[in-house]
Coordinates of C-alpha atoms and ligand atoms in Angstrom, one line a residue:
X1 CA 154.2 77.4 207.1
X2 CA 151.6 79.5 208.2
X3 CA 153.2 81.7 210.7
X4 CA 152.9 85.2 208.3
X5 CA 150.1 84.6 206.6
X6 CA 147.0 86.6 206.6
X7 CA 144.2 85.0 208.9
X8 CA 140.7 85.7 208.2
X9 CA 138.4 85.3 211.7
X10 CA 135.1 84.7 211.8
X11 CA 132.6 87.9 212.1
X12 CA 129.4 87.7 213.4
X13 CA 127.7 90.8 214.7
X14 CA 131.1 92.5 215.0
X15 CA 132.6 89.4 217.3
X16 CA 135.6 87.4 216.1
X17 CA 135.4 83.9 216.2
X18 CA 137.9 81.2 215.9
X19 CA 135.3 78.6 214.1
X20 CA 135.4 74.8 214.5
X21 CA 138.9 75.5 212.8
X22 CA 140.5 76.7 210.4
X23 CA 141.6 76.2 206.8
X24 CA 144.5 77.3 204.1
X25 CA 143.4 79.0 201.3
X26 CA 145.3 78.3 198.0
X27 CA 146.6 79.7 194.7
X28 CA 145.8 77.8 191.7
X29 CA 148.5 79.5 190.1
X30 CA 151.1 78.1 192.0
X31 CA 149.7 75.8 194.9
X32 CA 150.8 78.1 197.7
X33 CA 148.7 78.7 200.8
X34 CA 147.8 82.3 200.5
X35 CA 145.9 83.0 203.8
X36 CA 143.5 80.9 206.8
X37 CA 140.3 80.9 207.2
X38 CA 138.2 80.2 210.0
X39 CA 135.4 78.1 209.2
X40 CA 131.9 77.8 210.5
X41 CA 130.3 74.7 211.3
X42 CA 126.9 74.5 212.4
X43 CA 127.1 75.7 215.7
X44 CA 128.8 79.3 214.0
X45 CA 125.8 78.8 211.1
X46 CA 123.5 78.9 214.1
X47 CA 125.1 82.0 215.6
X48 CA 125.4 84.0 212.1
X49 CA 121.6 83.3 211.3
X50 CA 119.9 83.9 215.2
X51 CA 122.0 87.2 214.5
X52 CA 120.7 87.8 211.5
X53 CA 116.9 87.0 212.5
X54 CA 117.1 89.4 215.1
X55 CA 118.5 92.2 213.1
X56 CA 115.7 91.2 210.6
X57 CA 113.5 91.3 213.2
X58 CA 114.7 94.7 215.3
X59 CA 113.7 97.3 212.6
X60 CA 116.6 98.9 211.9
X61 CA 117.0 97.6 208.8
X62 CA 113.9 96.9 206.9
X63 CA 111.8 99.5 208.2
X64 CA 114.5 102.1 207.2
X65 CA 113.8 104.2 204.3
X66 CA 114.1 102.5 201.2
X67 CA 115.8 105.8 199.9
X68 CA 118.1 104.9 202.7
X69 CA 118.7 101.5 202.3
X70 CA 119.8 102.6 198.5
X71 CA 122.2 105.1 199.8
X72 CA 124.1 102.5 201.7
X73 CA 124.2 100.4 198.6
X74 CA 126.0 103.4 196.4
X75 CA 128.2 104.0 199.6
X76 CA 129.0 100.1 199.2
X77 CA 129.4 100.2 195.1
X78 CA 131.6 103.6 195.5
X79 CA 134.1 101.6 198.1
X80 CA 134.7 98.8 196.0
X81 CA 135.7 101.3 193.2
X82 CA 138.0 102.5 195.9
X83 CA 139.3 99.2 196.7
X84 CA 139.1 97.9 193.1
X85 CA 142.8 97.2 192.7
X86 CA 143.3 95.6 195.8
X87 CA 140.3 93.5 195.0
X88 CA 140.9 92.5 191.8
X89 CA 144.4 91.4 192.7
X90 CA 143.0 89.3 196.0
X91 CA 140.5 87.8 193.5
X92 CA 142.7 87.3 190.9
X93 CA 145.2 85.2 193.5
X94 CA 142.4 83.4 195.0
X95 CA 140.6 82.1 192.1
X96 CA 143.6 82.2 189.9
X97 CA 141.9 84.8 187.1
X98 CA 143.5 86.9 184.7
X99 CA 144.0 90.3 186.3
X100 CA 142.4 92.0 183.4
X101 CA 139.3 89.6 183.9
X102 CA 138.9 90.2 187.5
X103 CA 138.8 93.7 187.3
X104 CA 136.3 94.1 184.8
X105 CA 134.3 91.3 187.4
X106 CA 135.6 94.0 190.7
X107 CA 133.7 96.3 188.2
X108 CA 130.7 94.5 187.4
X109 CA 130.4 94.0 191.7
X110 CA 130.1 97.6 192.2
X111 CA 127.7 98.1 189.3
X112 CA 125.5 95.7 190.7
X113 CA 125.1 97.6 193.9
X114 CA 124.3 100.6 192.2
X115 CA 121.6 99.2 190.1
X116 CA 119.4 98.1 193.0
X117 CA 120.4 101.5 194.5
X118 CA 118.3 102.4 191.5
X119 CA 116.0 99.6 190.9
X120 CA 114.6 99.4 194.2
X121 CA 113.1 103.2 194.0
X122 CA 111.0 102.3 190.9
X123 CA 109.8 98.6 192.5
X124 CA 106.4 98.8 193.6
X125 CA 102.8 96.8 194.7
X126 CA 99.5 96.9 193.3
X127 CA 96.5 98.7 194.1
X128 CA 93.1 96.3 192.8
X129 CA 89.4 97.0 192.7
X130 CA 87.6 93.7 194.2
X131 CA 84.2 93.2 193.4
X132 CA 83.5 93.8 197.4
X133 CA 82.8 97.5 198.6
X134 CA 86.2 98.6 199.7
X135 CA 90.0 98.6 198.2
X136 CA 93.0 96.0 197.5
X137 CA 96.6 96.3 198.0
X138 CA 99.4 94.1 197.4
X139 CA 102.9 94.9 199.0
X140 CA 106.1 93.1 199.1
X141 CA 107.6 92.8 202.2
X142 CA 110.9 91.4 202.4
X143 CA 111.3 88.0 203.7
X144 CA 113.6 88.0 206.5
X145 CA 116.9 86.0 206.5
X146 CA 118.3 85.1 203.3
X147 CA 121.0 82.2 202.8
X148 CA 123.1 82.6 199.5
X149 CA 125.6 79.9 198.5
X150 CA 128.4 80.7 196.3
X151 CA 130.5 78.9 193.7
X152 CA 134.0 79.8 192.9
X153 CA 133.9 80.8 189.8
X154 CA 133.2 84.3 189.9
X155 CA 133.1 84.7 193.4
X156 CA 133.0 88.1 194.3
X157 CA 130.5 88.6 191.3
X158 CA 127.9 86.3 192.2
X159 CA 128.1 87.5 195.5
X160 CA 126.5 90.7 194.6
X161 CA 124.3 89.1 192.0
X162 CA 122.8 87.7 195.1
X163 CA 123.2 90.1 198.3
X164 CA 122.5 93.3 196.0
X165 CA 119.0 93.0 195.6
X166 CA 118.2 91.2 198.6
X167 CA 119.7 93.7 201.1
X168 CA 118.1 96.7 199.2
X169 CA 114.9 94.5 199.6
X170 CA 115.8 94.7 203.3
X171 CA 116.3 91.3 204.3
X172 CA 119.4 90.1 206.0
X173 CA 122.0 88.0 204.7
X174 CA 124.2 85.1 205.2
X175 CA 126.4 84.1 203.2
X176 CA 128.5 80.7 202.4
X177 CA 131.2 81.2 200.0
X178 CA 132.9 78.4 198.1
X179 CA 135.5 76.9 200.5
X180 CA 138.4 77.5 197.7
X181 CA 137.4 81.0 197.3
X182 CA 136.1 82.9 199.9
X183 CA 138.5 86.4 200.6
X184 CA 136.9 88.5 198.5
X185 CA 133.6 87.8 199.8
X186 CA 135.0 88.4 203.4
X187 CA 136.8 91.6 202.3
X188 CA 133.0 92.8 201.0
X189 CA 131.6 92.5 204.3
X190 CA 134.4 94.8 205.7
X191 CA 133.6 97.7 203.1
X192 CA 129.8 96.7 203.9
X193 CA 130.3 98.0 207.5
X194 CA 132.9 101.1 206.5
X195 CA 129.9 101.9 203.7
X196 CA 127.6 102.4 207.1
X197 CA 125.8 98.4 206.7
X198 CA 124.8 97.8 210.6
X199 CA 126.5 94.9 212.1
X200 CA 124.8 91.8 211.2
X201 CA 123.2 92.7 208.1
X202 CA 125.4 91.1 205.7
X203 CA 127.8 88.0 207.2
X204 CA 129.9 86.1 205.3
X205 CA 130.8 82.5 206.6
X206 CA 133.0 80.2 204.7
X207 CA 133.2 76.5 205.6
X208 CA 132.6 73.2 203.6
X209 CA 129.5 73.0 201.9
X210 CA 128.5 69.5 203.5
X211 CA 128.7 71.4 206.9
X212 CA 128.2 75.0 207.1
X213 CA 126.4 75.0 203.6
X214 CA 123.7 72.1 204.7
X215 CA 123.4 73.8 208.2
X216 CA 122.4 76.8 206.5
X217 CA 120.0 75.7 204.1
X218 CA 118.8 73.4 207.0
X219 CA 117.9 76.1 209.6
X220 CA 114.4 76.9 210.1
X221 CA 115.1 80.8 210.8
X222 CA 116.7 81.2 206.7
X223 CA 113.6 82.0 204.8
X224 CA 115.1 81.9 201.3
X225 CA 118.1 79.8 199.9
X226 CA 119.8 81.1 196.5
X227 CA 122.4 78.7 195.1
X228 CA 124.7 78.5 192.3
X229 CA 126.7 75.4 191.7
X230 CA 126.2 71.7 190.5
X231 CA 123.0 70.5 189.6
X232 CA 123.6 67.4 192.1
X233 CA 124.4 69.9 194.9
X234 CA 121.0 72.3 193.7
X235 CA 118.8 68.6 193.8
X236 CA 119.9 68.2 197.4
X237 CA 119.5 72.0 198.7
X238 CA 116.0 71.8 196.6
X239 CA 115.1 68.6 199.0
X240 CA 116.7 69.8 202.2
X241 CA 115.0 72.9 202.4
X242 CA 111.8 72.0 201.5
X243 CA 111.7 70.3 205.1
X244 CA 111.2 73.9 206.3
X245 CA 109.4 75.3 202.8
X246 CA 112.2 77.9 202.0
X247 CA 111.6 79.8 198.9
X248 CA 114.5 78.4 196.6
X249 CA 116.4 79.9 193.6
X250 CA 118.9 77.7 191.8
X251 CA 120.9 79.0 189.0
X252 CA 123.0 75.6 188.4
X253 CA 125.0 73.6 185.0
X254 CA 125.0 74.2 181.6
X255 CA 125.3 72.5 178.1
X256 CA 125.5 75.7 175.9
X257 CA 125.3 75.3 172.1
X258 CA 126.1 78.1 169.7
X259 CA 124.3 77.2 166.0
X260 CA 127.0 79.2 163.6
X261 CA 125.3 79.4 160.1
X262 CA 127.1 80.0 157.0
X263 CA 125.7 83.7 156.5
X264 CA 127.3 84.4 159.5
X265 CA 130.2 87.5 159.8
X266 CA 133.2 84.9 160.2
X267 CA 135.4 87.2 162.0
X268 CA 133.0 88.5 164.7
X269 CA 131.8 84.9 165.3
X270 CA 135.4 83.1 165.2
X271 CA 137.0 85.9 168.0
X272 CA 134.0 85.8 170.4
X273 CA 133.1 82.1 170.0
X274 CA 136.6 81.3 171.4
X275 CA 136.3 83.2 174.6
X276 CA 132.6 82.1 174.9
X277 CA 134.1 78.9 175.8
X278 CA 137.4 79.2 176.9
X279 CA 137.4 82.7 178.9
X280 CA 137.9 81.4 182.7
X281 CA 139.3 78.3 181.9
X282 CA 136.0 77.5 180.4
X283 CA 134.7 77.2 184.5
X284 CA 131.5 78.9 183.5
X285 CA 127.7 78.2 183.6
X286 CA 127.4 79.9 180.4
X287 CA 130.3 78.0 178.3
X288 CA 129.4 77.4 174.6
X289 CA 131.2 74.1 175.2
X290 CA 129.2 72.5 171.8
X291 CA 129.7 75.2 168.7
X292 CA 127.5 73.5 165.6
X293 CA 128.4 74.7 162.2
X294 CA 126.3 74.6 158.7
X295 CA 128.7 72.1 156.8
X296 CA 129.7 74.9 154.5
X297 CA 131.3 76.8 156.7
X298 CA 132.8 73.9 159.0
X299 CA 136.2 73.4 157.9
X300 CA 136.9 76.9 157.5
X301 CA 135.5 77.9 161.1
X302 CA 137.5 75.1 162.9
X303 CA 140.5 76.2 160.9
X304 CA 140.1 79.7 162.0
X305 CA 138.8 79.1 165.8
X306 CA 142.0 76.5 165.9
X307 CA 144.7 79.0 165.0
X308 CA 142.6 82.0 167.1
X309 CA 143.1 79.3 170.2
X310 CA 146.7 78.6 169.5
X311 CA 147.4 82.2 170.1
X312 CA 145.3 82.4 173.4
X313 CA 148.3 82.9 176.3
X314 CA 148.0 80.6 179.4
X315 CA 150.0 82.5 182.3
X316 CA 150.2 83.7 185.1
X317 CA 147.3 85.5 186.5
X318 CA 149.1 88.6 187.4
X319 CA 149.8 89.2 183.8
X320 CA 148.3 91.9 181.9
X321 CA 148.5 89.7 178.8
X322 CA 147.3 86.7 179.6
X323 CA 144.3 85.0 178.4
X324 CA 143.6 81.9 180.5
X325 CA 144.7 81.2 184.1
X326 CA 144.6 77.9 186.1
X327 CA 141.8 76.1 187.1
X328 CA 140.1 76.4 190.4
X329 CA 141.7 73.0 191.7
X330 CA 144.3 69.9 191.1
X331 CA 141.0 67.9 191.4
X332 CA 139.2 70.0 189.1
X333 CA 141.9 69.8 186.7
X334 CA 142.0 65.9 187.4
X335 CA 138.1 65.7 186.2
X336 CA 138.8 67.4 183.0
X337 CA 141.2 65.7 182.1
X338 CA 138.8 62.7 183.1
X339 CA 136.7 63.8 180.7
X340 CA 139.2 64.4 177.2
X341 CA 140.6 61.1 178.1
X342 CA 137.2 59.4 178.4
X343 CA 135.8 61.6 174.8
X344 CA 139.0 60.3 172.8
X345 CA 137.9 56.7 174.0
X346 CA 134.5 57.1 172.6
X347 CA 135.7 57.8 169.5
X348 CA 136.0 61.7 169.2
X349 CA 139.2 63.3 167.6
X350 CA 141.6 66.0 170.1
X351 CA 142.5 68.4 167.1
X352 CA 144.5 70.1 169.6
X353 CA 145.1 71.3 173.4
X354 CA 144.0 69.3 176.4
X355 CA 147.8 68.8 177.9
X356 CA 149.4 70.8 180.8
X357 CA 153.0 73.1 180.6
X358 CA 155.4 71.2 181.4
X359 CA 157.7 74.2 182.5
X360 CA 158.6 76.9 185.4
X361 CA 156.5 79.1 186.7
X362 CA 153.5 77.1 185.0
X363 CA 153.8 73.5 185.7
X364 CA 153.4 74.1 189.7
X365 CA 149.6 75.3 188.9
X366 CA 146.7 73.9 187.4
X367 CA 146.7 75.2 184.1
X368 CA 145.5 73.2 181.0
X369 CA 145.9 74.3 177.5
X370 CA 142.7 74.6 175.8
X371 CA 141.2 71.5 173.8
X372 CA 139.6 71.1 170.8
X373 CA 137.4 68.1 169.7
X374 CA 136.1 67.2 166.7
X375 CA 133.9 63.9 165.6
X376 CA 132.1 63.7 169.2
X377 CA 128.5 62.7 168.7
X378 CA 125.6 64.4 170.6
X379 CA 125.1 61.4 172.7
X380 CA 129.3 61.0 173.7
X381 CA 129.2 62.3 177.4
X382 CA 131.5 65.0 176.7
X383 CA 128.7 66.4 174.2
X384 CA 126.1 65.7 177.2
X385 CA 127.4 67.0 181.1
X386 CA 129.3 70.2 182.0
X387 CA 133.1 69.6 181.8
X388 CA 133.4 73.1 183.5
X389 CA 137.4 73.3 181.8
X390 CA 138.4 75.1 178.4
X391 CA 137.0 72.1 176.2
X392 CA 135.3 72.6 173.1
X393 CA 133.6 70.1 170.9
X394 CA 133.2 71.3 167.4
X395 CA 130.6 69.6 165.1
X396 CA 128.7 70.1 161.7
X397 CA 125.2 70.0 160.6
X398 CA 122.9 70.2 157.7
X399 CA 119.7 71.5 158.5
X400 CA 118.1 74.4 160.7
X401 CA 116.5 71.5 162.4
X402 CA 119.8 69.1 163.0
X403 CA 121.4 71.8 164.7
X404 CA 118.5 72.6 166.6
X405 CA 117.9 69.3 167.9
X406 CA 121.6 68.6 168.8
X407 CA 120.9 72.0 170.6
X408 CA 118.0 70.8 172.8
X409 CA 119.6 67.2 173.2
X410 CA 120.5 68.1 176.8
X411 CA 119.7 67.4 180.4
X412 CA 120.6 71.6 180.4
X413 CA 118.9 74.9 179.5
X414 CA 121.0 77.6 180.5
X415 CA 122.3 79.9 177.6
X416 CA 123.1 79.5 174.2
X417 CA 123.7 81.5 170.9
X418 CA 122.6 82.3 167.1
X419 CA 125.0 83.5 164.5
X420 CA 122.9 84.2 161.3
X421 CA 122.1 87.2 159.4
X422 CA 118.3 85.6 158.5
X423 CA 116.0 87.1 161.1
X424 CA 113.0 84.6 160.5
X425 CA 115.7 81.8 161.4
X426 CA 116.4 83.8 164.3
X427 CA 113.0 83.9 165.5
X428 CA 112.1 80.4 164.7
X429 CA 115.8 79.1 167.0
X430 CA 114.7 81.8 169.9
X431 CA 111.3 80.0 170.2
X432 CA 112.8 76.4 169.5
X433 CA 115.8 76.8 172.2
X434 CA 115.2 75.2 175.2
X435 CA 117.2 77.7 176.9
X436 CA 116.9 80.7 179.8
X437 CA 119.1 83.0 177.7
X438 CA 120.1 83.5 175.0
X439 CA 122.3 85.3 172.7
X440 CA 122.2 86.5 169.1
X441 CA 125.3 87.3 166.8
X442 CA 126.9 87.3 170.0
X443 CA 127.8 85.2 172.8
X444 CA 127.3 87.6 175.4
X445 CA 124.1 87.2 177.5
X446 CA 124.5 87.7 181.0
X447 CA 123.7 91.5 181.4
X448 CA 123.0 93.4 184.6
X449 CA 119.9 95.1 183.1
X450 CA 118.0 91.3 182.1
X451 CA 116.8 88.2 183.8
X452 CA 119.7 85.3 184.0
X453 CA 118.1 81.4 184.7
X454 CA 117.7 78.6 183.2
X455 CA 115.1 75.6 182.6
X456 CA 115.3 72.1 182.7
X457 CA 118.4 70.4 185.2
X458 CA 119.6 74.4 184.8
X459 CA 117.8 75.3 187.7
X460 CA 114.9 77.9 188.9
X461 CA 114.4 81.3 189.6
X462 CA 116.5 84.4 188.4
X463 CA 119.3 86.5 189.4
X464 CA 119.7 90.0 187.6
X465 CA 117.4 92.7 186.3
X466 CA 114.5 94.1 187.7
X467 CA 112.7 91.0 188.6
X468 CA 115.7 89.4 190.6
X469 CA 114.0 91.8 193.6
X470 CA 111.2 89.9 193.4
X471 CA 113.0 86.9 194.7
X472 CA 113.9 88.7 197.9
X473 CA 110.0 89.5 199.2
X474 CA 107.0 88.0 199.9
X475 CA 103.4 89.2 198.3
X476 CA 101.2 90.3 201.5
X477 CA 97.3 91.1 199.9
X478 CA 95.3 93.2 202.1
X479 CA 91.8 94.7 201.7
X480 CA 90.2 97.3 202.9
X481 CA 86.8 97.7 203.7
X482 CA 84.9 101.1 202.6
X483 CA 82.6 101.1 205.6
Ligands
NDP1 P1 129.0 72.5 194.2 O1 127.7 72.7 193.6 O2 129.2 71.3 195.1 O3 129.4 73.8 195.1 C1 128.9 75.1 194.9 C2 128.6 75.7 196.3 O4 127.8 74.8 197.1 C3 129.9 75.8 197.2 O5 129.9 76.9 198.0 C4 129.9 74.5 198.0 O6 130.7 74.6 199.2 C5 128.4 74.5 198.3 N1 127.9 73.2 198.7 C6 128.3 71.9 198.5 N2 127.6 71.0 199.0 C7 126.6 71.6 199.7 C8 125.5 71.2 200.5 N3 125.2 69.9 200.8 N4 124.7 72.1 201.1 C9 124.9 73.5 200.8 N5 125.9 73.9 200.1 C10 126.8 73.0 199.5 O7 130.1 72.5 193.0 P2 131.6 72.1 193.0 O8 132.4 73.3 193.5 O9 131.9 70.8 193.7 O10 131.9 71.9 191.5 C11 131.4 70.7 190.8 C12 130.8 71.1 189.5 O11 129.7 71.9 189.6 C13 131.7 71.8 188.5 O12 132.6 71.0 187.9 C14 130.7 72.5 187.6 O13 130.3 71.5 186.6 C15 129.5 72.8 188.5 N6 129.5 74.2 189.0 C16 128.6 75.0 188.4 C17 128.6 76.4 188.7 C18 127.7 77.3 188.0 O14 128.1 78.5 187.9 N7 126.5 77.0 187.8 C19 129.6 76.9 189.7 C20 130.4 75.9 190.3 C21 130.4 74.6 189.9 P3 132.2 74.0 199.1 O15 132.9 74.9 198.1 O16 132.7 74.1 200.4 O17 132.1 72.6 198.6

């Protein structure tokens, strides 16, 4: 039943093209097919990336004023404030997120645009005094065709996260959405090309990441491959594009901690705790999926954080009041509940949570309420890998030093956070935390304005801030002679 659906061609260079076939995209809220897709396999990578190469290579883009480039980016950011709703609902449908939570993410999109409109104008070289007669220079081209690969979790978010600064850079771009989630990434390159983007400058290819994902990080003409997703799937990219020496960025899992101590304001930390790890399902990089408590204050946190989740509303995404939607998949849903099954064998306690509605309209989706574990032990597996599902393990500890090597007893080092009023503890757990970011008397550390990575399996490189433009060009050293 496909017959009035919407279909979404394949674009490259302003052709349409049918792909090797095509796909249904689905709801998670409800399971229905919600539009086609054509999908690219390598011989449509091929096209999308020669195209790309030669727009790279013809000028227009990279050698037009950078002033210029920025414009286009504004232009870009003010349509998706035009489009917001439309986007946020399309979003909200395909990845199944609370409406509220997909426009502040439409939002975020736009803002993103507009801050390497601005970042761009202030990013600059060097100028060096060798000890040789004459004068250095350093510049920073851009580096020609860039190939970003996109998760589903905030797809139209970390779409821009990537494309932003490499297209004010003035490279070209290809991107591979996540196969479950890729219309609002289509729908971007349409206001791309309406905000005066050439043709070719920014193209947007779903398809299966064994297919159209390896082609592209396999083709010899993408220069640079940024990737968010799995650590396994980062390990592989990492090893297939080194065959051609692509410069690689890799923002992949995470095993967050937050280390609550008992000076801490209880009612700030209980509220934003909660959505640190169950805000999207808990299908985020970021997830404070371990919270560690000074004993003291244990019984009363996970009290607290227990009745604050109870009142947490799984429903529909469309709703303005609800909390938590469906996750991505059935399968995805399947491995999480893989995992609380697997956590209550080891030994660790379900307080609560961790079963699915039973009833009309929620029990056609994939929703799972959220669980709560107590009595897992650093070393259970649910304490160790990304469940990527609204999970939360809550344990105690006794010392500054417990908690802070629970904290760094991870494969991970992606985010984390400190709730203490004692700022030489503070300092001590910033430089102790084997983490890229982290966050203090707050869970909140992904900002536009500051570097986001990780360390360790969390991957390389870094998306946001100033610096992310420096992923997107290459350092070019001259010198010139004085006579
Ligand atoms: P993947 O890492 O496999 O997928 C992420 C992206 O990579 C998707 O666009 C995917 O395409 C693509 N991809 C997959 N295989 C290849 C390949 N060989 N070459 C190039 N691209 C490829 O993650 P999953 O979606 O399978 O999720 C599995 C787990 O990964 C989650 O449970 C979670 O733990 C973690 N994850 C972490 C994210 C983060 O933000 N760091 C985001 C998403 C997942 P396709 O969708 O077609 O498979």
């Amino acid at each position: 039943m496909t017959g009035s659906l919407p279909h979404y061609p394949l674009t490259i260079a302003g052709e349409a093209y049918a792909g090797q076939s095509r796909y249904e995209v689905v709801a998670p809220a409800d399971g229905r097919t919600i539009a086609t897709v054509a999908m690219a396999g390598r011989a449509e990578i091929d096209l999308a990336v020669t195209n790309a190469a030669e727009r790279f290579r013809g000028y227009l883009w990279r050698t037009m004023r950078p002033h210029d480039r920025a414009n286009m980016l504004v232009r870009l950011a003010t349509r998706i404030r035009e489009e917001a709703g439309d986007l946020a609902a399309l979003e909200s449908r395909n990845a199944g997120k609370p409406i509220r939570a997909a426009r502040a993410e439409v939002e975020a999109a736009a803002r993103c645009f507009e801050y390497y409109a601005g970042a761009v104008g202030t990013f600059h070289g060097q100028s060096l005094l060798p000890a040789a007669r004459g004068y250095g220079a350093v510049y920073h081209p851009p580096i020609g065709v860039c190939g970003m690969i996109v998760p589903w979790n905030f797809p139209l978010l970390i779409t821009a996260w990537k494309c932003a600064p490499a297209l004010a850079m003035g490279n070209t771009v290809v991107v591979k959405p996540a196969e479950a989630t890729p219309l609002t990434a289509l729908r971007l390159a349409e206001l791309a090309l309406e905000a005066g983007f050439p043709e070719g400058v920014l193209t947007i290819v779903p398809g299966l990441g064994d297919q159209a994902g390896q082609a592209l990080v396999e083709h010899p003409l993408v220069r640079k491959i940024s990737f968010t997703g799995s650590t396994a799937t980062g390990k592989r990219i990492a090893r297939t594009a080194a065959e051609t020496l692509k410069k690689v960025s890799l923002e992949l899992g995470g095993k967050s901690a937050a280390l609550i101590f008992a000076d801490t304001d209880l009612d700030t930390c209980v509220d934003s705790t909660l959505w640190s790890v169950f805000d999207n399902s808990g299908q985020d990089c970021c997830s404070r999926s371990r919270i560690l408590v000074e004993r003291g204050l244990y019984n009363e946190f996970l009290a607290r954080f227990a009745t604050a989740a109870n009142r947490l509303k799984l429903g529909l995404p469309s709703e303005e009041d609800t909390d938590l939607g469906p996750l991505i998949t059935p399968a995805h849903r399947a491995r999480v509940l893989g995992f609380i099954t697997q956590a209550q064998d080891q030994g660790a306690t379900l307080v609560q949570g961790g079963d699915m509605p039973g009833d009309e309209p929620l029990a056609d989706g994939n929703y799972l309420f959220p669980a709560i574990f107590i009595d897992a032990q650093p070393n259970h597996r649910i304490m160790q890998e990304e469940v990527f599902g609204p999970v939360a393990c809550i344990l105690p500890f006794d010392s500054e030093e417990e908690a802070l090597t629970i904290a760094n007893d991870t494969a991970y080092g992606l985010s984390g956070s400190i709730w203490t009023r004692d700022i030489n503890r503070v300092q001590r757990l910033v430089h102790g935390l084997a983490a890229g970011c982290l966050s203090v008397n707050s869970n909140s550390s992904v900002h536009q304005e500051m570097p986001f990575g990780g360390v360790k399996q969390s991957g390389y490189g870094h998306e946001l801030g100033p610096d992310a433009l420096r992923a997107y060009c290459e350092t070019k050293s001259v010198f010139y002679s004085e006579g």
